[in-house]
Amino acid sequence: VICHPKYQESKRIAIFLSMPDEIQTEEIIKDIFKQGKECFIPRYKPHCNHMDMLKLSSAEDISSLTLTSWNILQPSDDDSAREEALAGGGLDLIFMPGLGFDKKGNRLGRGKGYYDTYLERCMKHPSGKPYTIALAFREQICESVPVAENDVQIDEILYEDC
């Protein structure tokens, strides 16, 4: 990931905070700050499919986040001091989680459509759609995954031996 040309050229990067069954992103987040890039993480709104990408000030900033009912760390709802990526300069790159992927760029998420809805909003931003990279285990690569009309394809999937 760290040697990837899209990562190297990107300044504003969104990345998920890993759940136990996902690729662990802690070292990538540390590198984002080490390289002087800006790091944004998801804040999900429960009971709808709205998500914002909010800026982290440092890798250590993660320890100040609250744990949701889904067992995900994220900025609290009343945290209004953080920059939202689309309120500023947009994003260059989004690292995406998922449950399954196919080699055509289709992604099976957890069923709420958070990333698809967010990417639709990105397309309306002056900086346009960021490059999207899914981080996956080899076992998550399928022949095909089910897609819906509003699903947004990802640009690339990184997995071991790809």
Backbone as CSV, one residue per row, in Angstrom:
resi,resn,N_x,N_y,N_z,CA_x,CA_y,CA_z,C_x,C_y,C_z
1,VAL,0.837,-1.200,0.000,0.000,0.000,0.000,0.875,1.255,0.000
2,ILE,1.865,1.275,0.872,2.683,2.475,1.050,3.520,2.790,-0.201
3,CYS,3.850,1.772,-0.985,4.617,1.982,-2.228,3.724,2.268,-3.433
4,HIS,2.418,2.139,-3.273,1.482,2.315,-4.394,1.586,3.744,-4.936
5,PRO,1.687,3.905,-6.268,1.820,5.254,-6.833,0.663,6.200,-6.480
6,LYS,-0.565,5.682,-6.443,-1.708,6.542,-6.096,-1.589,7.027,-4.645
7,TYR,-1.129,6.169,-3.761,-0.916,6.569,-2.364,0.194,7.620,-2.299
8,GLN,1.279,7.376,-3.002,2.416,8.304,-2.964,2.029,9.705,-3.442
9,GLU,1.196,9.791,-4.481,0.851,11.106,-5.043,-0.315,11.789,-4.322
10,SER,-1.029,11.057,-3.480,-2.204,11.619,-2.802,-1.811,12.420,-1.571
11,LYS,-2.519,13.520,-1.359,-2.290,14.374,-0.183,-3.404,14.227,0.850
12,ARG,-4.633,14.024,0.367,-5.808,13.929,1.248,-6.402,12.530,1.092
13,ILE,-6.258,11.733,2.160,-6.591,10.315,2.097,-7.626,9.962,3.152
14,ALA,-8.660,9.243,2.740,-9.646,8.706,3.684,-9.371,7.222,3.857
15,ILE,-9.445,6.774,5.105,-9.183,5.368,5.409,-10.082,4.929,6.552
16,PHE,-10.488,3.677,6.533,-11.354,3.153,7.582,-10.518,2.710,8.776
17,LEU,-11.118,2.767,9.945,-10.514,2.191,11.143,-10.995,0.744,11.203
18,SER,-10.074,-0.177,11.202,-10.384,-1.594,11.017,-11.240,-2.202,12.109
19,MET,-12.151,-3.062,11.670,-12.846,-3.982,12.559,-11.968,-5.242,12.609
20,PRO,-12.186,-6.121,13.588,-11.305,-7.293,13.720,-11.237,-8.188,12.480
21,ASP,-12.309,-8.235,11.672,-12.322,-9.114,10.501,-11.871,-8.423,9.213
22,GLU,-11.247,-7.247,9.330,-10.808,-6.489,8.161,-9.285,-6.351,8.161
23,ILE,-8.758,-5.985,6.999,-7.337,-5.648,6.902,-7.057,-4.563,7.943
24,GLN,-6.012,-4.726,8.709,-5.675,-3.760,9.756,-4.981,-2.540,9.145
25,THR,-5.487,-1.364,9.451,-5.018,-0.134,8.794,-4.141,0.750,9.682
26,GLU,-3.865,0.330,10.895,-3.141,1.184,11.839,-1.786,1.654,11.292
27,GLU,-1.019,0.751,10.690,0.302,1.131,10.166,0.184,2.081,8.981
28,ILE,-0.851,1.914,8.163,-1.073,2.836,7.043,-1.378,4.224,7.587
29,ILE,-2.223,4.300,8.608,-2.577,5.593,9.215,-1.324,6.267,9.775
30,LYS,-0.481,5.515,10.448,0.766,6.085,10.973,1.624,6.637,9.834
31,ASP,1.678,5.904,8.715,2.476,6.360,7.574,1.888,7.620,6.937
32,ILE,0.568,7.719,6.880,-0.066,8.922,6.330,0.465,10.152,7.066
33,PHE,0.515,10.080,8.390,1.014,11.215,9.169,2.524,11.385,9.020
34,LYS,3.249,10.281,8.974,4.712,10.329,8.808,5.075,11.029,7.498
35,GLN,4.269,10.797,6.462,4.515,11.395,5.139,3.971,12.829,5.026
36,GLY,3.316,13.332,6.087,2.783,14.693,6.049,1.514,14.837,5.226
37,LYS,0.791,13.745,5.048,-0.476,13.782,4.313,-1.612,14.062,5.296
38,GLU,-2.789,14.387,4.772,-3.963,14.602,5.613,-4.794,13.324,5.638
39,CYS,-5.271,12.969,6.841,-5.982,11.709,7.051,-7.424,11.970,7.483
40,PHE,-8.352,11.312,6.813,-9.776,11.429,7.120,-10.339,10.044,7.399
41,ILE,-11.244,9.976,8.365,-11.867,8.702,8.729,-13.391,8.843,8.701
42,PRO,-14.088,7.734,8.527,-15.550,7.798,8.447,-16.227,8.100,9.788
43,ARG,-17.311,8.855,9.701,-18.266,8.961,10.808,-19.619,8.590,10.211
44,TYR,-20.131,7.458,10.654,-21.403,6.923,10.158,-22.540,7.479,10.997
45,LYS,-23.646,7.782,10.326,-24.856,8.166,11.048,-25.757,6.933,11.122
46,PRO,-26.125,6.526,12.335,-26.999,5.345,12.436,-28.394,5.647,11.887
47,HIS,-29.087,4.640,11.487,-30.483,4.718,11.014,-30.635,5.416,9.666
48,CYS,-29.515,5.647,8.962,-29.582,6.153,7.585,-28.276,5.747,6.910
49,ASN,-28.079,6.144,5.662,-26.841,5.743,4.991,-25.895,6.924,4.789
50,HIS,-25.972,7.926,5.687,-25.117,9.109,5.573,-23.799,8.878,6.317
51,MET,-22.707,9.243,5.641,-21.379,9.137,6.219,-20.605,10.392,5.841
52,ASP,-19.807,10.886,6.774,-18.871,11.972,6.499,-17.470,11.438,6.710
53,MET,-16.498,12.080,6.081,-15.094,11.756,6.313,-14.492,12.933,7.075
54,LEU,-14.127,12.683,8.333,-13.627,13.733,9.211,-12.133,13.594,9.432
55,LYS,-11.481,14.747,9.570,-10.026,14.792,9.656,-9.512,14.364,11.029
56,LEU,-8.480,13.530,10.998,-7.740,13.180,12.216,-6.561,14.138,12.334
57,SER,-6.210,14.514,13.542,-5.070,15.411,13.714,-3.754,14.647,13.852
58,SER,-3.825,13.384,14.258,-2.634,12.548,14.415,-3.084,11.099,14.574
59,ALA,-2.143,10.178,14.497,-2.481,8.771,14.729,-2.952,8.579,16.172
60,GLU,-2.389,9.334,17.087,-2.772,9.238,18.494,-4.188,9.757,18.741
61,ASP,-4.676,10.605,17.849,-6.030,11.169,17.938,-7.091,10.055,17.974
62,ILE,-6.767,8.885,17.439,-7.705,7.755,17.415,-8.163,7.407,18.833
63,SER,-7.266,7.554,19.802,-7.612,7.192,21.186,-8.676,8.113,21.784
64,SER,-8.936,9.264,21.164,-9.952,10.194,21.664,-11.344,9.901,21.084
65,LEU,-11.435,8.940,20.181,-12.699,8.661,19.501,-13.607,7.792,20.366
66,THR,-14.899,7.834,20.046,-15.872,7.043,20.800,-16.200,5.751,20.049
67,LEU,-16.553,4.732,20.800,-16.914,3.438,20.247,-18.420,3.415,19.983
68,THR,-18.803,3.059,18.758,-20.225,3.006,18.402,-20.819,1.659,18.810
69,SER,-22.125,1.546,18.642,-22.806,0.278,18.931,-22.345,-0.824,17.980
70,TRP,-21.737,-0.439,16.838,-21.198,-1.423,15.897,-19.770,-1.802,16.257
71,ASN,-19.276,-1.264,17.374,-17.908,-1.516,17.816,-16.867,-0.881,16.884
72,ILE,-17.201,0.288,16.355,-16.308,1.042,15.473,-15.958,2.348,16.182
73,LEU,-14.675,2.707,16.154,-14.269,4.010,16.682,-14.572,5.076,15.640
74,GLN,-15.160,6.183,16.096,-15.408,7.313,15.200,-15.586,8.575,16.013
75,PRO,-15.438,9.756,15.367,-15.708,11.003,16.074,-17.157,11.041,16.551
76,SER,-17.379,11.619,17.710,-18.734,11.680,18.264,-19.613,12.612,17.439
77,ASP,-20.917,12.457,17.571,-21.870,13.281,16.823,-21.739,14.759,17.132
78,ASP,-21.332,15.097,18.356,-21.224,16.518,18.713,-19.821,17.076,18.452
79,ASP,-18.962,16.322,17.792,-17.624,16.784,17.435,-17.716,17.585,16.141
80,SER,-17.828,18.900,16.270,-17.979,19.754,15.087,-16.693,20.499,14.744
81,ALA,-15.617,20.253,15.484,-14.363,20.962,15.252,-13.556,20.360,14.094
82,ARG,-13.853,19.135,13.731,-13.065,18.467,12.690,-13.522,18.878,11.290
83,GLU,-12.566,19.022,10.399,-12.877,19.328,9.007,-13.526,18.116,8.347
84,GLU,-14.604,18.343,7.602,-15.198,17.296,6.776,-14.559,17.439,5.401
85,ALA,-14.111,16.333,4.839,-13.322,16.367,3.602,-14.008,17.133,2.471
86,LEU,-15.310,16.948,2.288,-16.005,17.601,1.174,-16.333,19.062,1.454
87,ALA,-16.182,19.488,2.709,-16.359,20.908,3.022,-15.066,21.667,2.714
88,GLY,-14.002,20.916,2.525,-12.708,21.508,2.189,-12.297,21.127,0.780
89,GLY,-11.103,20.605,0.657,-10.525,20.320,-0.651,-10.859,18.979,-1.255
90,GLY,-11.821,18.269,-0.670,-12.173,16.956,-1.203,-11.134,15.922,-0.814
91,LEU,-11.118,14.815,-1.535,-10.194,13.714,-1.254,-9.485,13.288,-2.533
92,ASP,-8.258,12.814,-2.382,-7.512,12.266,-3.513,-7.679,10.751,-3.606
93,LEU,-7.832,10.108,-2.439,-7.819,8.658,-2.367,-8.694,8.199,-1.208
94,ILE,-9.463,7.137,-1.432,-10.232,6.502,-0.357,-9.869,5.029,-0.318
95,PHE,-9.397,4.569,0.844,-9.215,3.140,1.088,-10.532,2.612,1.635
96,MET,-11.029,1.525,1.042,-12.359,1.030,1.374,-12.328,-0.387,1.927
97,PRO,-13.179,-0.633,2.929,-13.338,-1.997,3.429,-14.417,-2.709,2.616
98,GLY,-14.655,-3.959,2.920,-15.741,-4.695,2.292,-15.724,-6.143,2.741
99,LEU,-16.799,-6.830,2.434,-16.911,-8.247,2.772,-16.480,-9.134,1.609
100,GLY,-16.731,-8.679,0.388,-16.376,-9.442,-0.798,-16.162,-8.516,-1.978
101,PHE,-15.349,-8.968,-2.925,-15.006,-8.154,-4.091,-14.882,-9.072,-5.300
102,ASP,-15.129,-8.510,-6.489,-14.791,-9.261,-7.693,-13.809,-8.431,-8.505
103,LYS,-13.199,-9.067,-9.491,-12.124,-8.410,-10.242,-12.642,-7.375,-11.226
104,LYS,-13.960,-7.218,-11.314,-14.544,-6.182,-12.165,-14.717,-4.864,-11.399
105,GLY,-14.338,-4.852,-10.118,-14.449,-3.631,-9.330,-15.719,-3.536,-8.513
106,ASN,-16.458,-4.614,-8.434,-17.670,-4.606,-7.611,-17.310,-4.966,-6.175
107,ARG,-17.994,-4.341,-5.256,-17.714,-4.485,-3.835,-18.994,-4.817,-3.095
108,LEU,-18.908,-5.784,-2.192,-20.020,-6.115,-1.312,-19.669,-5.553,0.064
109,GLY,-20.431,-4.541,0.481,-20.208,-3.936,1.791,-21.062,-4.616,2.843
110,ARG,-21.391,-3.866,3.862,-22.194,-4.438,4.946,-23.684,-4.135,4.786
111,GLY,-24.065,-3.568,3.626,-25.473,-3.480,3.280,-26.163,-2.154,3.497
112,LYS,-25.474,-1.160,4.019,-26.126,0.127,4.272,-25.877,1.149,3.156
113,GLY,-24.889,0.927,2.314,-24.623,1.843,1.201,-23.879,3.105,1.584
114,TYR,-23.200,3.110,2.723,-22.492,4.317,3.167,-21.469,4.803,2.144
115,TYR,-20.611,3.902,1.682,-19.550,4.319,0.754,-20.115,4.702,-0.602
116,ASP,-21.116,3.994,-1.094,-21.722,4.341,-2.380,-22.334,5.739,-2.327
117,THR,-23.054,6.025,-1.257,-23.674,7.340,-1.092,-22.605,8.424,-0.974
118,TYR,-21.537,8.130,-0.237,-20.469,9.121,-0.082,-19.768,9.384,-1.422
119,LEU,-19.518,8.334,-2.191,-18.870,8.523,-3.490,-19.747,9.337,-4.439
120,GLU,-21.068,9.164,-4.352,-21.984,9.994,-5.151,-21.810,11.469,-4.782
121,ARG,-21.669,11.742,-3.488,-21.433,13.126,-3.050,-20.079,13.636,-3.543
122,CYS,-19.071,12.777,-3.542,-17.743,13.163,-4.027,-17.793,13.585,-5.495
123,MET,-18.600,12.886,-6.284,-18.689,13.182,-7.717,-19.251,14.576,-7.967
124,LYS,-19.972,15.120,-7.004,-20.540,16.463,-7.145,-19.589,17.539,-6.621
125,HIS,-18.516,17.140,-5.959,-17.533,18.076,-5.397,-16.626,18.579,-6.527
126,PRO,-16.182,19.843,-6.454,-15.309,20.383,-7.508,-14.048,19.541,-7.776
127,SER,-13.524,18.863,-6.761,-12.314,18.056,-6.983,-12.632,16.694,-7.604
128,GLY,-13.916,16.342,-7.677,-14.329,15.112,-8.342,-14.154,13.861,-7.494
129,LYS,-14.416,12.722,-8.125,-14.350,11.438,-7.432,-12.896,11.086,-7.133
130,PRO,-12.612,10.744,-5.882,-11.263,10.293,-5.554,-11.011,8.883,-6.094
131,TYR,-9.757,8.532,-6.224,-9.389,7.171,-6.594,-9.774,6.269,-5.428
132,THR,-10.305,5.085,-5.714,-10.739,4.184,-4.645,-9.973,2.872,-4.709
133,ILE,-9.460,2.473,-3.545,-8.737,1.209,-3.420,-9.353,0.418,-2.275
134,ALA,-9.776,-0.794,-2.584,-10.278,-1.691,-1.548,-9.104,-2.498,-1.000
135,LEU,-9.095,-2.676,0.317,-8.080,-3.501,0.972,-8.748,-4.811,1.363
136,ALA,-8.227,-5.918,0.851,-8.915,-7.197,1.017,-7.949,-8.333,1.331
137,PHE,-8.510,-9.382,1.906,-7.817,-10.658,2.022,-8.080,-11.435,0.731
138,ARG,-7.155,-12.259,0.322,-7.319,-13.042,-0.904,-8.628,-13.829,-0.884
139,GLU,-9.008,-14.319,0.286,-10.233,-15.120,0.417,-11.503,-14.314,0.142
140,GLN,-11.401,-12.992,0.118,-12.578,-12.155,-0.133,-12.812,-11.903,-1.620
141,ILE,-11.901,-12.358,-2.480,-12.037,-12.146,-3.916,-12.904,-13.263,-4.490
142,CYS,-14.009,-12.861,-5.103,-15.003,-13.802,-5.620,-15.088,-13.690,-7.140
143,GLU,-15.708,-14.675,-7.743,-15.958,-14.640,-9.187,-16.852,-13.443,-9.521
144,SER,-17.919,-13.260,-8.721,-18.778,-12.082,-8.877,-19.499,-11.838,-7.561
145,VAL,-19.807,-10.585,-7.307,-20.594,-10.227,-6.128,-21.874,-9.541,-6.613
146,PRO,-22.963,-9.678,-5.868,-24.218,-9.044,-6.296,-24.088,-7.522,-6.262
147,VAL,-24.658,-6.876,-7.255,-24.612,-5.420,-7.320,-26.017,-4.859,-7.501
148,ALA,-26.174,-3.642,-7.008,-27.426,-2.908,-7.187,-27.145,-1.702,-8.077
149,GLU,-28.214,-1.070,-8.521,-28.097,0.059,-9.447,-27.252,1.208,-8.874
150,ASN,-27.341,1.435,-7.542,-26.635,2.575,-6.953,-25.230,2.227,-6.455
151,ASP,-24.766,0.988,-6.675,-23.417,0.604,-6.257,-22.388,1.293,-7.158
152,VAL,-21.344,1.829,-6.548,-20.269,2.496,-7.280,-19.076,1.545,-7.328
153,GLN,-18.589,1.277,-8.532,-17.435,0.388,-8.657,-16.187,1.041,-8.089
154,ILE,-15.293,0.196,-7.557,-14.029,0.701,-7.041,-12.985,0.614,-8.145
155,ASP,-11.961,1.450,-8.030,-10.939,1.515,-9.076,-9.959,0.339,-9.011
156,GLU,-9.655,-0.123,-7.794,-8.629,-1.148,-7.649,-8.820,-1.905,-6.339
157,ILE,-8.433,-3.177,-6.351,-8.476,-3.998,-5.135,-7.053,-4.463,-4.850
158,LEU,-6.593,-4.206,-3.652,-5.284,-4.707,-3.224,-5.485,-5.863,-2.280
159,TYR,-4.819,-6.961,-2.567,-4.851,-8.116,-1.699,-3.544,-8.871,-1.876
160,GLU,-3.245,-9.743,-0.946,-2.020,-10.513,-0.992,-1.939,-11.267,-2.312
161,ASP,-0.781,-11.218,-2.952,-0.516,-11.897,-4.226,-1.284,-11.301,-5.404
162,CYS,-1.734,-10.074,-5.314,-2.477,-9.530,-6.476,-1.522,-8.959,-7.513
